[in-house]
Coordinates of C-alpha atoms in Angstrom, one line a residue:
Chain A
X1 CA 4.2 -34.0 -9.7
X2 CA 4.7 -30.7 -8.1
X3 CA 3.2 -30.0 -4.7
X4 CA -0.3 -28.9 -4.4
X5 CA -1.8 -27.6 -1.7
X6 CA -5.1 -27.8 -0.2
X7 CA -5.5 -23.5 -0.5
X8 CA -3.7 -21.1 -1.7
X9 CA -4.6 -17.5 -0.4
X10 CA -3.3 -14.5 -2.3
X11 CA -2.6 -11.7 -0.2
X12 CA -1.6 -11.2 3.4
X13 CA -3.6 -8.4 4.5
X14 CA -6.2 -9.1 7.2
X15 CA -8.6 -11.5 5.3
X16 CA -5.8 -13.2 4.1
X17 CA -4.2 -13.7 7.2
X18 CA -7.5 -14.4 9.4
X19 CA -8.1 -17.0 5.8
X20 CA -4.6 -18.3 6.3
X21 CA -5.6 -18.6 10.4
X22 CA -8.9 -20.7 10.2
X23 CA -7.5 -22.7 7.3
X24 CA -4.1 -23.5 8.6
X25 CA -5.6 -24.2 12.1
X26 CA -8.3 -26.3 10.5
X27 CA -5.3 -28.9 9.3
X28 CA -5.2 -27.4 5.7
X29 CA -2.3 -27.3 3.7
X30 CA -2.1 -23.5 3.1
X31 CA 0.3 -20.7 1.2
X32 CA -0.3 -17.2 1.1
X33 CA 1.5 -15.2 -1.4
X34 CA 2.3 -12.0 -0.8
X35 CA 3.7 -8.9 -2.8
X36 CA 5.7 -7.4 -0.5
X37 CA 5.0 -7.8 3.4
X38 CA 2.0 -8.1 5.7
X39 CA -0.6 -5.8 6.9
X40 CA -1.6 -4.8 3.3
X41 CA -3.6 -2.0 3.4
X42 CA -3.1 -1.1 7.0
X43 CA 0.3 -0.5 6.9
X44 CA -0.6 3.1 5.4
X45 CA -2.5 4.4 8.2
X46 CA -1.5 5.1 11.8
X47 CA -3.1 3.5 14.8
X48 CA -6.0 1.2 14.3
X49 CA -8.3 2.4 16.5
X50 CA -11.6 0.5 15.7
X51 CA -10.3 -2.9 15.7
X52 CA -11.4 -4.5 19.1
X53 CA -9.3 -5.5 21.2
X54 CA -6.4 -2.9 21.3
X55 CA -7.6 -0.3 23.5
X56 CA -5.0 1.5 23.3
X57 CA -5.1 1.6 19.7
X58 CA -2.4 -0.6 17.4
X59 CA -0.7 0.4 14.3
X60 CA -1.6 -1.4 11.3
X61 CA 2.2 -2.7 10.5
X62 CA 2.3 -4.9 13.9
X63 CA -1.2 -6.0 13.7
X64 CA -0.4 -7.2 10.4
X65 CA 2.8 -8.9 11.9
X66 CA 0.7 -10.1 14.7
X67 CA -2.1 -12.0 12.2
X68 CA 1.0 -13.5 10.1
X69 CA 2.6 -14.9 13.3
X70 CA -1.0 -16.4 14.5
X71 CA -1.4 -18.1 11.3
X72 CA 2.2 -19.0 11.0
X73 CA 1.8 -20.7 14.1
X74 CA -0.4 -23.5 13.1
X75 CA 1.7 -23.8 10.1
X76 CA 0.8 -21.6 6.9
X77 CA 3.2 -20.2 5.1
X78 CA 4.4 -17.3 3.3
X79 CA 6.2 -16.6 0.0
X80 CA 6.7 -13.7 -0.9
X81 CA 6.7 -12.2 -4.8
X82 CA 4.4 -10.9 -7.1
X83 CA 1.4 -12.8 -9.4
X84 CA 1.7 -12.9 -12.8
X85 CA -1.4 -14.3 -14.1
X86 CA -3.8 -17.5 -12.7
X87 CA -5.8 -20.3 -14.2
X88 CA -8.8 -21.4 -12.9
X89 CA -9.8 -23.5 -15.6
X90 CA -9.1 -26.3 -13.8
X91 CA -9.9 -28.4 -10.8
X92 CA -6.1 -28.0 -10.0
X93 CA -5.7 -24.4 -9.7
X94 CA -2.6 -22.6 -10.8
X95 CA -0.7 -19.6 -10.1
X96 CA 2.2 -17.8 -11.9
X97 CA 4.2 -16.0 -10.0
X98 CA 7.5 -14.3 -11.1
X99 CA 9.3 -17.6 -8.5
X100 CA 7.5 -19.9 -10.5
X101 CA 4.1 -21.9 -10.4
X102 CA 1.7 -23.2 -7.5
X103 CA -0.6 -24.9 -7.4
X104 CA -4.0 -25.5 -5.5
X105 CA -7.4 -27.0 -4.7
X106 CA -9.1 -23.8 -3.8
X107 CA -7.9 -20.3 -3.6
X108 CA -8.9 -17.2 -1.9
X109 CA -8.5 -13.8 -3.2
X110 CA -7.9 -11.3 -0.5
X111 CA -5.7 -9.0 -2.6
X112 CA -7.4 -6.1 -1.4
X113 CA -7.5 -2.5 -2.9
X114 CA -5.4 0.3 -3.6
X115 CA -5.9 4.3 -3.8
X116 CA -7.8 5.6 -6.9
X117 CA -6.1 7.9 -9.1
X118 CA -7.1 11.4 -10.2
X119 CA -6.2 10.3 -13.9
X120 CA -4.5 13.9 -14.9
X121 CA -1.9 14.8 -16.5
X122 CA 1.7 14.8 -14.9
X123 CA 0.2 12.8 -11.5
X124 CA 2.4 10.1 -12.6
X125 CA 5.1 11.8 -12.8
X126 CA 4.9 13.3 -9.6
X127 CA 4.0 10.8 -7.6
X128 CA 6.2 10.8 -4.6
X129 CA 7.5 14.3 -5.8
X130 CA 4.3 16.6 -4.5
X131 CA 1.5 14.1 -5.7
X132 CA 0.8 11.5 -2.5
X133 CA -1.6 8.8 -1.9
X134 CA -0.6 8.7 2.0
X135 CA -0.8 11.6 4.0
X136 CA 0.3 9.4 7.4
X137 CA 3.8 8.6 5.3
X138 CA 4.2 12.0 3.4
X139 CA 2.7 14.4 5.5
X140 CA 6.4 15.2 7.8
X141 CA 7.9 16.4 4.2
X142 CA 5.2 19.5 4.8
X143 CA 5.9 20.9 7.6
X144 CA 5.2 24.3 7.9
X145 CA 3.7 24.1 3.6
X146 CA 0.8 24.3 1.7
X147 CA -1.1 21.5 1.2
X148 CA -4.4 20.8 -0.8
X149 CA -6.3 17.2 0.2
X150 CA -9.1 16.0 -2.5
X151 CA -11.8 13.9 -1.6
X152 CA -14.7 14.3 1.1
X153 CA -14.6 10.9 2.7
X154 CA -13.7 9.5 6.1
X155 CA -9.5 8.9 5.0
X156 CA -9.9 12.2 3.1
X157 CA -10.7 14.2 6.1
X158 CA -8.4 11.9 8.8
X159 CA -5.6 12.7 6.3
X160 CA -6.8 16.4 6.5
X161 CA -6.8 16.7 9.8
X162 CA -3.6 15.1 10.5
X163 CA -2.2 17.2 7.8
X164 CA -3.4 20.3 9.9
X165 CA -1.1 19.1 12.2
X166 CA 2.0 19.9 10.6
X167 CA 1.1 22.1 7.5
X168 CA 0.9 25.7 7.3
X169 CA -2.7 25.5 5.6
X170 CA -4.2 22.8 4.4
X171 CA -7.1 23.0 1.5
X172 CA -9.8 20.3 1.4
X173 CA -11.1 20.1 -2.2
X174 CA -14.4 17.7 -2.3
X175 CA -16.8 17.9 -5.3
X176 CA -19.7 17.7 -3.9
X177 CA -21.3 20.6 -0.8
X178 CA -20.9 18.6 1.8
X179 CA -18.6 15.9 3.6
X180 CA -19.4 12.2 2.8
X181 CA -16.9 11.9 6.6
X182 CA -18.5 10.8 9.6
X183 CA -19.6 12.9 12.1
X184 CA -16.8 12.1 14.8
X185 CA -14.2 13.5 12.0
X186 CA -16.2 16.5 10.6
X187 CA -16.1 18.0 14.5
X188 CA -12.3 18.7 14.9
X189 CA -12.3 19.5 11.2
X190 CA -14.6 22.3 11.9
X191 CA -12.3 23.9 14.3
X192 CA -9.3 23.2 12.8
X193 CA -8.3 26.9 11.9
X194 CA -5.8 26.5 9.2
X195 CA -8.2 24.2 6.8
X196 CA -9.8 26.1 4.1
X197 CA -12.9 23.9 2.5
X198 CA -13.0 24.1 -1.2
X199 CA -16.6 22.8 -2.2
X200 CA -18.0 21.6 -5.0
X201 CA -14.9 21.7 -6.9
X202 CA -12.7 19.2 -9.0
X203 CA -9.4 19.4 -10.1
X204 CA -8.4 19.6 -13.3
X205 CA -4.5 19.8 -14.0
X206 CA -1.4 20.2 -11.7
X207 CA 0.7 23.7 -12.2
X208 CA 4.2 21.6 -12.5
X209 CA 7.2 24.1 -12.9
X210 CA 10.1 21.7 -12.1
X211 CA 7.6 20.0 -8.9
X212 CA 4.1 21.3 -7.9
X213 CA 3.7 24.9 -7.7
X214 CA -0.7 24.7 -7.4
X215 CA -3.5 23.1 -8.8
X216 CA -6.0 24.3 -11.1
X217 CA -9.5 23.4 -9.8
X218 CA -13.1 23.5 -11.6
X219 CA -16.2 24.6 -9.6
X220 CA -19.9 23.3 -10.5
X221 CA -20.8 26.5 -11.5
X222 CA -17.8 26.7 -14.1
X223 CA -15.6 28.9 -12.7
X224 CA -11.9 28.0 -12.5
X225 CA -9.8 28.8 -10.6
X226 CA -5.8 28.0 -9.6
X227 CA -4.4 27.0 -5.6
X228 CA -1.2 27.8 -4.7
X229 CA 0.4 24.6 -2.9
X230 CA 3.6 22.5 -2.2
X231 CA 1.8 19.3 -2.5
X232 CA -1.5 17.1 -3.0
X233 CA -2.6 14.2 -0.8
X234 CA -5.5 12.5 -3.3
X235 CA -8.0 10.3 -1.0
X236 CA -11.2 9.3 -3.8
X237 CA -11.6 6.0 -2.5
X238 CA -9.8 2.8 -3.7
X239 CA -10.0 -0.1 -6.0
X240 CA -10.0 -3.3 -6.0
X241 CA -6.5 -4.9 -6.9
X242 CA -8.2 -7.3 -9.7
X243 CA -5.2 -6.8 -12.4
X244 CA -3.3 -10.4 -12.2
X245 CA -7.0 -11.8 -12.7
X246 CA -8.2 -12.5 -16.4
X247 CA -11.2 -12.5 -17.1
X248 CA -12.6 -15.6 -15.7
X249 CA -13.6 -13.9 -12.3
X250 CA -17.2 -12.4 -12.8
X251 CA -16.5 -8.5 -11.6
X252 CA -19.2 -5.7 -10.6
X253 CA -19.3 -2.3 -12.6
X254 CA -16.7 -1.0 -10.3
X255 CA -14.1 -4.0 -10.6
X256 CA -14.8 -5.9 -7.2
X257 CA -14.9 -9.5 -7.4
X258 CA -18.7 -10.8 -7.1
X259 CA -19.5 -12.6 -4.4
X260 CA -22.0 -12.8 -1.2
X261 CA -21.4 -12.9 2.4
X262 CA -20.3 -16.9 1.7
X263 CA -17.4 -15.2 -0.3
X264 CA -18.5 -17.7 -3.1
X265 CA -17.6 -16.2 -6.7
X266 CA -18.4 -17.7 -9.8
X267 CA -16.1 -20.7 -10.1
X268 CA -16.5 -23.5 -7.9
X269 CA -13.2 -23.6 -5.5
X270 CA -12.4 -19.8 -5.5
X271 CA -13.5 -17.1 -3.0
X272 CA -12.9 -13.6 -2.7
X273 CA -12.3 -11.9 1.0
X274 CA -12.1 -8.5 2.0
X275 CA -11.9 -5.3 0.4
X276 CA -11.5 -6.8 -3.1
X277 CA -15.1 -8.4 -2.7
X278 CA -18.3 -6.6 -3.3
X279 CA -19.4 -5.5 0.3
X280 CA -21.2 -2.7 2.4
X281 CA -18.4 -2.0 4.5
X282 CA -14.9 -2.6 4.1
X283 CA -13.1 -2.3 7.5
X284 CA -10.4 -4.3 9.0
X285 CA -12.5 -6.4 11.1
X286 CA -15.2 -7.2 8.0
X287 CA -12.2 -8.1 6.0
X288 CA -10.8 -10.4 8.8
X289 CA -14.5 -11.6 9.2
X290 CA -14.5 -12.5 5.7
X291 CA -11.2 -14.5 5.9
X292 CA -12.5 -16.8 8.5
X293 CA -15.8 -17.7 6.3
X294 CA -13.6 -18.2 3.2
X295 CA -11.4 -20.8 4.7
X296 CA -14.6 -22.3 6.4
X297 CA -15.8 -22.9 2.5
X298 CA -12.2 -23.6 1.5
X299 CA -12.0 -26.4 4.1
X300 CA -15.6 -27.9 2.8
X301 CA -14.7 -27.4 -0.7
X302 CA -11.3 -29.5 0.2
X303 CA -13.0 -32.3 2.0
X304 CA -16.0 -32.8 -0.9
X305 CA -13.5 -32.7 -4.3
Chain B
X1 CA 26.0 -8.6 3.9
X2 CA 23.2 -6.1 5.4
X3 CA 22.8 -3.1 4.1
X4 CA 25.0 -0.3 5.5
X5 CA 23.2 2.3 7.3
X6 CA 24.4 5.7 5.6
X7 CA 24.9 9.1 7.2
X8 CA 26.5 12.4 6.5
X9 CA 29.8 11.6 8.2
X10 CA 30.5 8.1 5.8
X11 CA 28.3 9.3 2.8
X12 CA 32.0 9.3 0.8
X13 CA 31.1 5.7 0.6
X14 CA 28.6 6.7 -1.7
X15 CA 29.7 9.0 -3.9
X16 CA 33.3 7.1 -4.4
X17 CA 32.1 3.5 -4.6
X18 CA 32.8 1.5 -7.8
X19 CA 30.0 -0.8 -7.1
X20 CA 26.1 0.4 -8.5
X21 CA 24.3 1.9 -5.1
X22 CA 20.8 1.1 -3.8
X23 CA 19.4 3.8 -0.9
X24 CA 16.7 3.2 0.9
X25 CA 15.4 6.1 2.7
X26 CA 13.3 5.6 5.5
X27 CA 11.9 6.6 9.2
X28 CA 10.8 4.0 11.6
X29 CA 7.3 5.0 11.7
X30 CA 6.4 4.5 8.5
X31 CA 4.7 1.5 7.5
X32 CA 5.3 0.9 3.8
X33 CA 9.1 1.7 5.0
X34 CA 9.1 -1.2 7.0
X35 CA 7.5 -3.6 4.6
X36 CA 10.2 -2.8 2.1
X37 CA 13.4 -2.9 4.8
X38 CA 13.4 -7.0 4.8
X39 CA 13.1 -6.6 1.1
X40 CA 16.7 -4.2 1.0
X41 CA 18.1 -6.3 3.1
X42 CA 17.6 -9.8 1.5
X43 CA 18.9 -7.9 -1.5
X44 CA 21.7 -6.9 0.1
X45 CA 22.8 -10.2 1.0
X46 CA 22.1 -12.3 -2.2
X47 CA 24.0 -9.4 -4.2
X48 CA 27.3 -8.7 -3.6
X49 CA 27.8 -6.7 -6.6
X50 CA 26.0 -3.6 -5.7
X51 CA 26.3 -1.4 -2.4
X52 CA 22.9 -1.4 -0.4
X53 CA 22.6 1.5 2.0
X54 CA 19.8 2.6 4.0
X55 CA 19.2 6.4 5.3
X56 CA 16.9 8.0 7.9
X57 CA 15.4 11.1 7.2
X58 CA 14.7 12.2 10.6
X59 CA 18.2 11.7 11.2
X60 CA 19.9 12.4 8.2
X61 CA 17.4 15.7 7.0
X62 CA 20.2 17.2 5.2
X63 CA 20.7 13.8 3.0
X64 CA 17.2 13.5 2.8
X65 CA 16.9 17.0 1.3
X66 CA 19.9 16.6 -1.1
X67 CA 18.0 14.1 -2.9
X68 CA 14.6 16.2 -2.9
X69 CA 12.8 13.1 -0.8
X70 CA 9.3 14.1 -0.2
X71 CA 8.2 10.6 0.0
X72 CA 9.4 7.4 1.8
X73 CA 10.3 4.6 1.6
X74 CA 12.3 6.2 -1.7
X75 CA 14.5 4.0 -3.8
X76 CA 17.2 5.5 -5.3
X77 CA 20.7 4.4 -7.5
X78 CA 23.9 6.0 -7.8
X79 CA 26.2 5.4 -10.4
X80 CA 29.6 6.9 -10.4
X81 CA 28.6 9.3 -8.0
X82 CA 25.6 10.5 -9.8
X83 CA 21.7 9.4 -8.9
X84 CA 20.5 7.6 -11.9
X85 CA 17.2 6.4 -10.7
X86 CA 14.7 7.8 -8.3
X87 CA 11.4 5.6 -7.3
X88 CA 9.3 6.7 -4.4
X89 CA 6.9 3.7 -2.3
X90 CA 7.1 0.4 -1.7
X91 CA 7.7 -2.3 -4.4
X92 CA 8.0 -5.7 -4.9
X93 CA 11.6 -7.6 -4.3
X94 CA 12.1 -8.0 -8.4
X95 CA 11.1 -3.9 -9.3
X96 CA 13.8 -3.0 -7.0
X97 CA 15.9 -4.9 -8.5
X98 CA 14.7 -3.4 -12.1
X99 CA 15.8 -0.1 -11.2
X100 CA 19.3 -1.0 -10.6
X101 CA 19.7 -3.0 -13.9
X102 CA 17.8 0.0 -15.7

């Protein structure tokens, strides 16, 4: 019989790491798979400055490091490769993954969430080549360039400002009139002299000549009209990484996993953590909250079956 | 063995070397860089057929411009002297390894 373990977490961003923590430290037998390294999510923005505890601020590729080695400590372990598909069918859970199968009691999903696409043509094509989901990686490639940012939301306008930094002029295209950004980001926005906003506005297609030469953009009103610039930074918001899943995980509308502050979902044995999970705020600290009740039900799900 | 850390003065290494190449190009302050680094270098030990280098682009600008990177970490193969595959971000261990068989 091949091993089983008491939980299997899949992901090793915070909740998966805080999940791997409470469970591992609670005496459970517990793997976390995970694509590539730690930190998920965090690894794509600078310092963490709203996680407590680091008041000098922490970037997100040590803290992840840092929550790996705390659970690592009371003996969880990591493997690393990608998921293929699960089962959940049964009380013994299973997971393919391109190393082979595991297998499981209970399982937490805290594979977290990834940027949204604009879903026209050629940003495939140029992603990594003028079209970029990360303005804290990309952004040095622009110095001194034209640079248009779409969305209106907090990473929108952080990824704006920091932008500002190093670009020539930097265009924030939101749809809607105003920001959706909190107010401690709209401030240095607002004097930030080289960021034109573009309101109200959509994009339509990408002027691609041999790379990015503009964007065409839409207005409410009807009116189109074309921005001259070296690259895009797109920051609409993010969904939840659900694709290795099937369909036996009850989703909302929007593709998060279902499940309540007890990060129950619909089958007995599996839970959902952090930003994959249907929630009000998705930070790093509710995601690491999240892990820490999930392993709690993990470890009373273990001792009852 | 580790990957070999490529810059304009042993580049020649490069462009004249029989083997398939795998270039990672990188800067140390960028997080998805680092998450893929273990990932070059594991592959760099377990395959001694190809040549796995890795190039930073705050040091090596000129490098970094010859292959038009505008985006890191960026994965690229060179055959023969020629680059025969370009993939920009981090991916998993077994896409990497895709894009040299491709």
């Amino acid at each position: 019989m091949e091993h089983i373990y008491d939980v299997i977490i899949i992901g090793g961003g915070p909740a998966g790491y805080t999940a791997a923590l409470y469970a591992a430290r609670a005496g459970l037998d517990t793997l976390i798979i995970e694509k590539m390294a730690p930190g998920g999510q965090m690894t794509l923005t600078g310092d963490i400055d709203n996680y407590p505890g680091f008041d000098e601020g922490i970037d997100g590729f040590t803290l992840g490091m840092k929550m790996q080695q705390g659970a690592e400590k009371f003996g969880a372990k990591t493997e690393y490769t990608e998921i293929i598909s699960v089962d959940f069918s049964e009380k013994i859970k299973h997971v393919t993954t391109y190393d082979g199968t595991r297998h499981a009691k209970a399982i937490i999903i805290a594979a977290g969430a990834h940027p949204k696409k604009l879903g026209i043509p050629d940003e495939e094509e140029l992603t990594g080549m003028g079209v970029h989901y990360c303005a804290h990686c990309d952004g040095r490639f622009y110095k001194g360039k034209t640079v248009a940012v779409i969305g209106g939301g907090n990473s929108a306008v952080a990824d704006a400002l920091y932008l500002a930094r190093l670009a020539k002029k930097v265009y924030l295209v939101h749809r809607r009139d105003t920001l959706r950004a909190e107010k401690i980001y709209q401030k240095p926005l607002s004097e930030a002299e080289n960021v034109e906003f573009v309101f109200n506005s959509t994009v339509n297609s990408i002027i691609n000549d041999n790379g990015i030469k503009g964007i065409v953009v839409s207005s409410n009103d009807g009116k189109v009209k074309e921005i001259e610039c070296d690259g895009i930074f797109v920051s609409i918001g993010r969904q939840p990484s659900t694709g290795f899943l099937g369909n036996e995980i009850e989703l909302d509308s929007n593709g998060y996993i279902i499940a309540d502050e007890t990060t129950k979902t619909n089958i007995d044995g599996v839970f959902a953590a952090g930003d994959i999970r249907t929630k009000a705020l998705r930070q790093v600290i509710t995601a690491a909250a999240d892990g820490a009740v999930a392993a709690h039900y993990a470890e009373k799900y273990n001792s009852q079956n | 063995m580790s990957a070999l850390k490529i810059n304009k003065n042993n580049f020649d290494l490069v462009i004249n070397s029989d083997k398939p190449v795998l270039l990672d190009f990188y800067a140390e302050w960028c997080g998805p860089c680092r998450m893929v680094s273990p990932l070059i270098e594991q592959i760099a030990d377990e395959n001694p057929q190809y040549l796995v280098g890795k190039i930073n682009v705050d040091e090596e600008p000129e490098l970094a411009a010859q292959f038009g990177v505008s985006s890191i970490p960026l994965l690229a193969v060179v055959k023969n002297g020629k680059i025969v595959n370009k993939s920009a971000g981090a991916k998993p261990k077994h896409q990497i390894l895709a894009l040299l068989e491709g």
